[in-house]
mmCIF file of C-alpha atoms in Angstrom:
data_model
loop_
_atom_site.group_PDB
_atom_site.id
_atom_site.type_symbol
_atom_site.label_atom_id
_atom_site.label_comp_id
_atom_site.label_asym_id
_atom_site.label_seq_id
_atom_site.Cartn_x
_atom_site.Cartn_y
_atom_site.Cartn_z
ATOM 1 C CA MET A 28 -3.820 14.418 5.160
ATOM 2 C CA ARG A 29 -0.101 15.577 5.883
ATOM 3 C CA PRO A 30 1.817 13.169 3.932
ATOM 4 C CA GLN A 31 5.324 12.584 5.359
ATOM 5 C CA SER A 32 7.316 13.792 2.726
ATOM 6 C CA VAL A 33 5.786 16.814 3.737
ATOM 7 C CA PHE A 34 7.926 16.866 6.775
ATOM 8 C CA ALA A 35 10.990 18.029 4.147
ATOM 9 C CA LEU A 36 9.137 21.324 3.307
ATOM 10 C CA LEU A 37 9.071 22.674 6.983
ATOM 11 C CA PRO A 38 10.986 25.474 7.881
ATOM 12 C CA ALA A 39 14.256 24.791 10.040
ATOM 13 C CA LEU A 40 14.509 26.066 13.618
ATOM 14 C CA ALA A 41 16.820 28.620 14.737
ATOM 15 C CA GLN A 42 16.838 26.855 18.130
ATOM 16 C CA GLY A 43 17.416 23.292 16.734
ATOM 17 C CA ILE A 44 19.262 21.233 20.053
ATOM 18 C CA ARG A 45 20.276 17.924 20.452
ATOM 19 C CA ILE A 46 17.698 15.106 20.916
ATOM 20 C CA ILE A 47 17.625 12.007 22.363
ATOM 21 C CA GLN A 48 14.837 9.499 21.483
ATOM 22 C CA SER A 49 13.672 6.122 22.849
ATOM 23 C CA ASN A 50 10.542 4.193 22.844
ATOM 24 C CA ASP A 51 9.488 0.803 24.004
ATOM 25 C CA ASP A 52 7.581 -0.301 21.311
ATOM 26 C CA GLY A 53 10.662 -1.178 18.934
ATOM 27 C CA TRP A 54 13.291 1.323 17.049
ATOM 28 C CA ALA A 55 11.328 -0.142 13.911
ATOM 29 C CA GLU A 56 7.847 1.076 14.660
ATOM 30 C CA LEU A 57 6.246 3.549 12.508
ATOM 31 C CA TYR A 58 5.608 6.341 15.428
ATOM 32 C CA VAL A 59 9.193 6.964 16.516
ATOM 33 C CA ARG A 60 10.144 6.984 13.130
ATOM 34 C CA SER A 61 7.804 9.684 12.083
ATOM 35 C CA PHE A 62 8.372 11.579 14.837
ATOM 36 C CA HIS A 63 12.355 11.319 14.098
ATOM 37 C CA ASP A 64 11.394 12.564 10.581
ATOM 38 C CA PHE A 65 9.679 15.311 11.880
ATOM 39 C CA LEU A 66 12.368 16.575 14.383
ATOM 40 C CA LEU A 67 14.968 15.847 11.722
ATOM 41 C CA ALA A 68 13.132 18.443 9.264
ATOM 42 C CA ALA A 69 12.205 20.550 12.099
ATOM 43 C CA GLY A 70 16.052 21.260 12.273
ATOM 44 C CA HIS A 71 16.871 19.331 15.384
ATOM 45 C CA ASP A 72 19.992 16.833 15.652
ATOM 46 C CA VAL A 73 17.894 13.945 17.015
ATOM 47 C CA VAL A 74 19.535 10.084 17.469
ATOM 48 C CA LEU A 75 17.458 7.386 18.093
ATOM 49 C CA SER A 76 18.463 4.607 20.054
ATOM 50 C CA ALA A 77 15.508 2.176 21.065
ATOM 51 C CA PRO A 78 15.160 -1.700 21.599
ATOM 52 C CA ALA A 79 15.780 -3.728 18.971
ATOM 53 C CA GLU A 80 12.317 -5.316 19.817
ATOM 54 C CA ASN A 81 8.969 -4.389 21.337
ATOM 55 C CA LYS A 82 9.455 -4.163 25.001
ATOM 56 C CA SER A 83 5.936 -2.534 25.871
ATOM 57 C CA GLY A 84 5.549 -2.754 29.688
ATOM 58 C CA THR A 85 8.985 -3.293 30.913
ATOM 59 C CA SER A 86 9.269 -0.533 33.190
ATOM 60 C CA SER A 87 12.125 0.554 34.495
ATOM 61 C CA LEU A 88 13.823 -2.647 33.653
ATOM 62 C CA ASP A 89 17.244 -2.121 32.769
ATOM 63 C CA ILE A 90 20.103 -4.768 31.701
ATOM 64 C CA GLU A 91 23.481 -4.836 29.574
ATOM 65 C CA PRO A 92 22.553 -5.250 26.085
ATOM 66 C CA PHE A 93 23.850 -8.780 24.836
ATOM 67 C CA PRO A 94 24.680 -10.405 21.427
ATOM 68 C CA ARG A 95 21.095 -10.559 19.362
ATOM 69 C CA ASN A 96 20.946 -13.998 16.874
ATOM 70 C CA SER A 97 17.382 -13.931 15.589
ATOM 71 C CA ALA A 98 16.500 -10.987 13.117
ATOM 72 C CA CYS A 99 15.224 -7.447 14.588
ATOM 73 C CA GLN A 100 11.319 -6.142 14.833
ATOM 74 C CA TYR A 101 10.225 -6.488 11.457
ATOM 75 C CA ASN A 102 12.835 -7.790 9.741
ATOM 76 C CA SER A 103 14.573 -4.394 10.765
ATOM 77 C CA CYS A 104 18.260 -6.080 11.060
ATOM 78 C CA PRO A 105 19.683 -9.137 9.904
ATOM 79 C CA PRO A 106 20.093 -12.510 11.848
ATOM 80 C CA ASN A 107 22.813 -13.899 13.613
ATOM 81 C CA SER A 108 24.497 -10.280 14.234
ATOM 82 C CA ARG A 109 26.035 -11.494 17.075
ATOM 83 C CA SER A 110 26.203 -7.950 18.123
ATOM 84 C CA PRO A 111 24.331 -6.565 21.376
ATOM 85 C CA ILE A 112 23.946 -2.739 19.741
ATOM 86 C CA GLY A 113 23.527 -1.910 15.938
ATOM 87 C CA ARG A 114 22.499 0.647 13.644
ATOM 88 C CA ASN A 115 21.298 1.323 10.204
ATOM 89 C CA ASP A 116 23.961 1.491 7.939
ATOM 90 C CA THR A 117 22.493 4.200 5.309
ATOM 91 C CA SER A 118 21.186 6.342 8.523
ATOM 92 C CA PRO A 119 23.187 6.314 11.324
ATOM 93 C CA ARG A 120 20.906 8.328 13.709
ATOM 94 C CA LEU A 121 18.723 5.075 13.833
ATOM 95 C CA ASN A 122 20.317 2.611 16.365
ATOM 96 C CA TRP A 123 19.107 -0.127 18.283
ATOM 97 C CA VAL A 124 19.793 -1.744 21.674
ATOM 98 C CA ASN A 125 19.281 -5.667 22.422
ATOM 99 C CA SER A 126 18.082 -5.032 25.829
ATOM 100 C CA PHE A 127 15.328 -3.208 27.442
ATOM 101 C CA PRO A 128 13.468 0.580 26.786
ATOM 102 C CA VAL A 129 15.864 2.082 29.819
ATOM 103 C CA THR A 130 18.600 0.229 28.581
ATOM 104 C CA SER A 131 18.498 1.776 25.131
ATOM 105 C CA MET A 132 17.865 4.965 26.606
ATOM 106 C CA ARG A 133 20.961 4.854 28.986
ATOM 107 C CA TYR A 134 23.146 3.945 25.839
ATOM 108 C CA GLY A 135 21.649 6.605 23.860
ATOM 109 C CA ILE A 136 22.456 9.419 26.531
ATOM 110 C CA ASP A 137 26.106 7.525 27.597
ATOM 111 C CA THR A 138 27.234 6.121 24.220
ATOM 112 C CA ILE A 139 25.494 6.876 20.809
ATOM 113 C CA GLY A 140 24.634 9.929 21.198
ATOM 114 C CA PRO A 141 27.737 11.349 22.187
ATOM 115 C CA GLN A 142 29.198 9.684 19.347
ATOM 116 C CA HIS A 143 26.975 11.173 16.834
ATOM 117 C CA TRP A 144 27.634 14.810 18.615
ATOM 118 C CA ASN A 145 31.344 14.598 19.154
ATOM 119 C CA GLY A 146 31.395 13.848 22.831
ATOM 120 C CA ALA A 147 28.692 16.362 23.498
ATOM 121 C CA ALA A 148 25.855 15.240 25.910
ATOM 122 C CA PRO A 149 21.919 15.890 24.622
ATOM 123 C CA GLU A 150 20.092 18.645 25.780
ATOM 124 C CA LEU A 151 16.282 17.084 25.728
ATOM 125 C CA ALA A 152 14.963 13.355 25.743
ATOM 126 C CA VAL A 153 12.389 12.345 23.735
ATOM 127 C CA SER A 154 10.311 9.141 24.501
ATOM 128 C CA GLY A 155 7.598 7.401 21.692
ATOM 129 C CA PRO A 156 4.528 8.629 20.689
ATOM 130 C CA ASN A 157 3.900 5.381 22.361
ATOM 131 C CA VAL A 158 1.175 3.349 20.403
ATOM 132 C CA GLY A 159 -1.372 3.262 22.939
ATOM 133 C CA SER A 160 -2.015 5.333 26.127
ATOM 134 C CA ASN A 161 -0.269 5.634 28.870
ATOM 135 C CA LEU A 162 -2.639 6.644 31.710
ATOM 136 C CA TRP A 163 -2.626 6.809 35.355
ATOM 137 C CA LEU A 164 -2.570 3.232 36.318
ATOM 138 C CA SER A 165 -0.585 2.094 33.001
ATOM 139 C CA VAL A 166 2.208 4.783 34.097
ATOM 140 C CA PRO A 167 4.005 3.210 36.531
ATOM 141 C CA PHE A 168 4.466 0.224 33.888
ATOM 142 C CA SER A 169 5.010 2.069 30.797
ATOM 143 C CA GLY A 170 8.551 1.630 29.318
ATOM 144 C CA THR A 171 7.759 4.306 27.341
ATOM 145 C CA VAL A 172 7.696 6.374 30.433
ATOM 146 C CA GLY A 173 10.856 4.561 31.812
ATOM 147 C CA THR A 174 12.913 5.782 29.425
ATOM 148 C CA ALA A 175 11.948 9.211 30.166
ATOM 149 C CA VAL A 176 12.305 9.174 34.241
ATOM 150 C CA TYR A 177 15.535 7.313 33.299
ATOM 151 C CA ALA A 178 16.900 10.488 31.765
ATOM 152 C CA SER A 179 15.164 13.075 33.895
ATOM 153 C CA LYS A 180 15.938 11.384 37.378
ATOM 154 C CA GLN A 181 19.364 9.454 36.909
ATOM 155 C CA ALA A 182 20.511 11.317 33.809
ATOM 156 C CA GLY A 183 19.542 14.981 34.830
ATOM 157 C CA ILE A 184 18.388 15.202 31.226
ATOM 158 C CA PRO A 185 14.749 16.700 30.614
ATOM 159 C CA ALA A 186 12.053 14.449 28.952
ATOM 160 C CA ILE A 187 8.974 13.936 27.542
ATOM 161 C CA ALA A 188 7.206 10.899 27.093
ATOM 162 C CA PHE A 189 4.674 10.783 24.243
ATOM 163 C CA SER A 190 1.740 8.415 23.977
ATOM 164 C CA GLY A 191 -0.978 8.371 21.385
ATOM 165 C CA ALA A 192 -4.568 6.774 22.199
ATOM 166 C CA SER A 193 -5.148 4.993 18.143
ATOM 167 C CA GLY A 194 -3.412 1.872 18.530
ATOM 168 C CA GLY A 195 -2.407 -0.730 15.890
ATOM 169 C CA THR A 196 1.643 -1.418 15.506
ATOM 170 C CA LEU A 197 2.956 -0.506 11.872
ATOM 171 C CA ALA A 198 6.685 -1.151 10.112
ATOM 172 C CA TRP A 199 9.144 1.619 9.675
ATOM 173 C CA ASN A 200 8.125 1.294 6.210
ATOM 174 C CA THR A 201 4.363 0.947 6.013
ATOM 175 C CA ASN A 202 3.195 2.781 2.643
ATOM 176 C CA PRO A 203 1.162 5.291 2.452
ATOM 177 C CA VAL A 204 1.924 6.496 5.978
ATOM 178 C CA PRO A 205 -1.503 6.529 7.716
ATOM 179 C CA LEU A 206 -2.498 9.835 8.890
ATOM 180 C CA ARG A 207 -2.403 8.952 12.645
ATOM 181 C CA SER A 208 1.190 8.755 12.420
ATOM 182 C CA THR A 209 1.954 11.971 11.143
ATOM 183 C CA VAL A 210 -0.291 13.625 13.348
ATOM 184 C CA TYR A 211 1.444 12.754 16.026
ATOM 185 C CA ALA A 212 4.593 13.313 15.183
ATOM 186 C CA GLU A 213 3.285 16.629 14.291
ATOM 187 C CA LEU A 214 1.787 17.394 17.793
ATOM 188 C CA ALA A 215 4.982 15.919 19.547
ATOM 189 C CA GLY A 216 6.948 17.931 17.773
ATOM 190 C CA ILE A 217 4.905 21.567 18.309
ATOM 191 C CA LEU A 218 5.528 20.834 22.257
ATOM 192 C CA VAL A 219 9.126 20.090 21.745
ATOM 193 C CA ASP A 220 9.631 23.253 20.069
ATOM 194 C CA LYS A 221 7.486 25.542 22.578
ATOM 195 C CA VAL A 222 9.368 24.113 25.342
ATOM 196 C CA VAL A 223 12.884 24.711 23.798
ATOM 197 C CA GLN A 224 11.479 28.132 22.705
ATOM 198 C CA ALA A 225 10.664 28.627 26.333
ATOM 199 C CA GLY A 226 14.641 28.368 26.962
ATOM 200 C CA LYS A 227 16.903 26.488 29.410
ATOM 201 C CA PRO A 228 16.163 25.053 31.795
ATOM 202 C CA TYR A 229 13.588 23.354 29.526
ATOM 203 C CA LEU A 230 12.138 21.687 32.245
ATOM 204 C CA PRO A 231 12.578 21.567 36.464
ATOM 205 C CA GLN A 232 14.803 19.310 37.839
ATOM 206 C CA ASP A 233 13.396 15.751 38.850
ATOM 207 C CA VAL A 234 10.370 15.802 36.514
ATOM 208 C CA TRP A 235 9.172 14.535 32.712
ATOM 209 C CA LEU A 236 5.851 15.632 30.812
ATOM 210 C CA ASN A 237 3.292 12.846 30.647
ATOM 211 C CA VAL A 238 1.643 13.757 26.948
ATOM 212 C CA ASN A 239 -1.414 11.557 26.041
ATOM 213 C CA PHE A 240 -3.034 12.503 22.187
ATOM 214 C CA PRO A 241 -6.605 11.159 21.673
ATOM 215 C CA ASP A 242 -7.785 9.010 19.180
ATOM 216 C CA VAL A 243 -6.864 9.972 15.425
ATOM 217 C CA LYS A 244 -10.635 9.270 14.069
ATOM 218 C CA GLU A 245 -9.674 9.501 10.155
ATOM 219 C CA ALA A 246 -13.374 8.230 8.986
ATOM 220 C CA GLU A 247 -15.456 10.782 11.138
ATOM 221 C CA GLY A 248 -12.813 13.443 10.261
ATOM 222 C CA LYS A 249 -12.414 14.201 13.653
ATOM 223 C CA CYS A 250 -9.051 14.961 14.852
ATOM 224 C CA VAL A 251 -7.599 14.576 11.625
ATOM 225 C CA ASP A 252 -5.336 17.776 11.698
ATOM 226 C CA VAL A 253 -3.355 19.571 14.218
ATOM 227 C CA GLU A 254 -5.336 22.728 14.434
ATOM 228 C CA GLN A 255 -8.210 20.475 15.752
ATOM 229 C CA PHE A 256 -6.380 19.880 18.988
ATOM 230 C CA LYS A 257 -6.062 21.478 22.179
ATOM 231 C CA TRP A 258 -3.862 21.260 24.987
ATOM 232 C CA VAL A 259 -4.399 20.872 28.400
ATOM 233 C CA LEU A 260 -2.363 20.593 31.901
ATOM 234 C CA SER A 261 -3.135 17.729 33.903
ATOM 235 C CA ARG A 262 -2.073 15.507 36.610
ATOM 236 C CA ILE A 263 -1.418 11.701 36.649
ATOM 237 C CA ASN A 264 -3.042 9.872 39.138
ATOM 238 C CA PRO A 265 -6.336 11.171 40.949
ATOM 239 C CA ALA A 266 -5.809 13.191 43.952
ATOM 240 C CA GLY A 267 -5.987 12.126 47.487
ATOM 241 C CA ILE A 268 -7.330 13.730 50.469
ATOM 242 C CA LEU A 269 -4.178 14.162 51.561
ATOM 243 C CA SER A 270 -3.117 15.368 48.426
ATOM 244 C CA GLY A 271 -1.634 18.850 48.209
ATOM 245 C CA LYS A 272 -3.259 21.555 45.970
ATOM 246 C CA ASP A 273 -2.321 21.686 42.165
ATOM 247 C CA VAL A 274 -1.355 25.103 40.625
ATOM 248 C CA SER A 275 -4.097 27.364 40.038
ATOM 249 C CA THR A 276 -5.193 27.691 36.812
ATOM 250 C CA CYS A 277 -8.612 27.933 34.528
ATOM 251 C CA GLY A 278 -10.101 29.266 37.777
ATOM 252 C CA ALA A 279 -9.311 26.058 40.484
ATOM 253 C CA ASP A 280 -6.492 24.758 42.671
ATOM 254 C CA ARG A 281 -7.221 20.959 41.265
ATOM 255 C CA LEU A 282 -6.244 19.943 37.680
ATOM 256 C CA PRO A 283 -7.818 17.337 35.668
ATOM 257 C CA THR A 284 -6.573 13.782 35.321
ATOM 258 C CA GLU A 285 -5.011 13.009 32.023
ATOM 259 C CA THR A 286 -7.752 10.537 31.442
ATOM 260 C CA ASP A 287 -10.567 12.775 31.705
ATOM 261 C CA VAL A 288 -8.930 15.139 29.840
ATOM 262 C CA VAL A 289 -8.172 12.295 26.535
ATOM 263 C CA ASN A 290 -12.009 11.182 26.759
ATOM 264 C CA GLU A 291 -13.610 14.473 27.508
ATOM 265 C CA GLU A 292 -15.943 15.017 24.032
ATOM 266 C CA ASP A 293 -17.269 18.508 24.597
ATOM 267 C CA GLY A 294 -16.289 21.222 22.500
ATOM 268 C CA GLY A 295 -15.081 19.064 19.900
ATOM 269 C CA GLY A 296 -13.207 16.736 21.739
ATOM 270 C CA CYS A 297 -9.289 16.145 20.667
ATOM 271 C CA PHE A 298 -8.003 17.116 23.947
ATOM 272 C CA ILE A 299 -4.005 16.154 24.497
ATOM 273 C CA SER A 300 -3.359 15.906 28.357
ATOM 274 C CA VAL A 301 -0.159 17.569 29.486
ATOM 275 C CA SER A 302 1.325 16.025 32.921
ATOM 276 C CA VAL A 303 3.985 17.108 35.201
ATOM 277 C CA GLY A 304 5.490 13.813 36.409
ATOM 278 C CA ASP A 305 7.598 13.500 39.806
ATOM 279 C CA SER A 306 10.288 11.216 38.666
ATOM 280 C CA ASN A 307 11.206 9.785 41.958
ATOM 281 C CA ASP A 308 7.886 8.213 42.197
ATOM 282 C CA LYS A 309 5.955 8.728 38.582
ATOM 283 C CA THR A 310 3.113 10.124 40.329
ATOM 284 C CA THR A 311 1.752 13.691 39.838
ATOM 285 C CA ALA A 312 4.887 16.510 40.831
ATOM 286 C CA SER A 313 3.967 19.293 43.144
ATOM 287 C CA LYS A 314 2.426 22.609 42.422
ATOM 288 C CA GLU A 315 5.805 24.254 42.218
ATOM 289 C CA LYS A 316 6.811 22.534 39.397
ATOM 290 C CA GLN A 317 3.696 22.509 37.857
ATOM 291 C CA LYS A 318 3.757 26.168 37.624
ATOM 292 C CA VAL A 319 7.316 26.285 35.915
ATOM 293 C CA VAL A 320 5.740 24.244 33.571
ATOM 294 C CA LEU A 321 2.451 26.096 33.310
ATOM 295 C CA ASP A 322 4.374 29.148 32.476
ATOM 296 C CA LYS A 323 6.428 27.735 29.600
ATOM 297 C CA LEU A 324 3.837 26.495 27.759
ATOM 298 C CA ALA A 325 1.746 29.665 28.134
ATOM 299 C CA GLY A 326 0.091 30.516 24.822
ATOM 300 C CA LEU A 327 -0.571 26.330 24.048
ATOM 301 C CA LEU A 328 -2.154 25.453 27.264
ATOM 302 C CA THR A 329 -6.402 25.810 27.126
ATOM 303 C CA CYS A 330 -8.956 24.643 29.585
ATOM 304 C CA LEU A 331 -11.469 22.429 29.535
ATOM 305 C CA PRO A 332 -15.235 22.902 28.697
#
């Protein structure tokens, strides 16, 4: 098991970058906090801007934040703050926005992040890890996906949405930290570092990566260590009769769906789906853009059995 305190022992990256982070489960959800801690320990300049409470399933809704009267999620901010946005006084990198996930990402990109970075813009946007998967039919409705799509399309910032199949919401101060939270944080950090190390532009224009982790089955000792996981390039939606070809890899020109990837049990299971999403319609991006991502993730990706 990797306790959260181990993050502080990680070597810092030579290429730490400015990262804006959000989610749709709320700013005080444990998954997003574990990932935040991991990115900091890895040397990234990360700022969290997420909803004040759980706003799952709100897709791309975006309205101006309004004054908050009740306490934030898990009592993580006091009642009657009368403020539309707020932050953790002892850790100003942690910020809440009293509105929807996309709104929190927008404020993070336009206002909260630049205030921390002396006016500079974020270089990468990440969302999640979401509590629960975001696969195919759920993708258009996901606020986690919505934040990544907003960043990549409207703001022109490369973006990655992470989701983990192991469910169960957890407060930011849960102790001890469950293994699933630290495993997902480390896996997400591995992909971020791979993308960053591949160099700019980190991703093609108007795409985002939709990444889904399988269950962490601690009781079975399965998918409990990052070395057990394998990364597979996938597609979001099943291919139709009129669908164009995917990038050629693993001896085929049709990628597996992300659902098939995370449900694969052969070869030990523990497969992670990485789909290249089209920010214009939240479906699968073209083979040309898939090829760019395939090349950037060379050495990380593998094939299904």
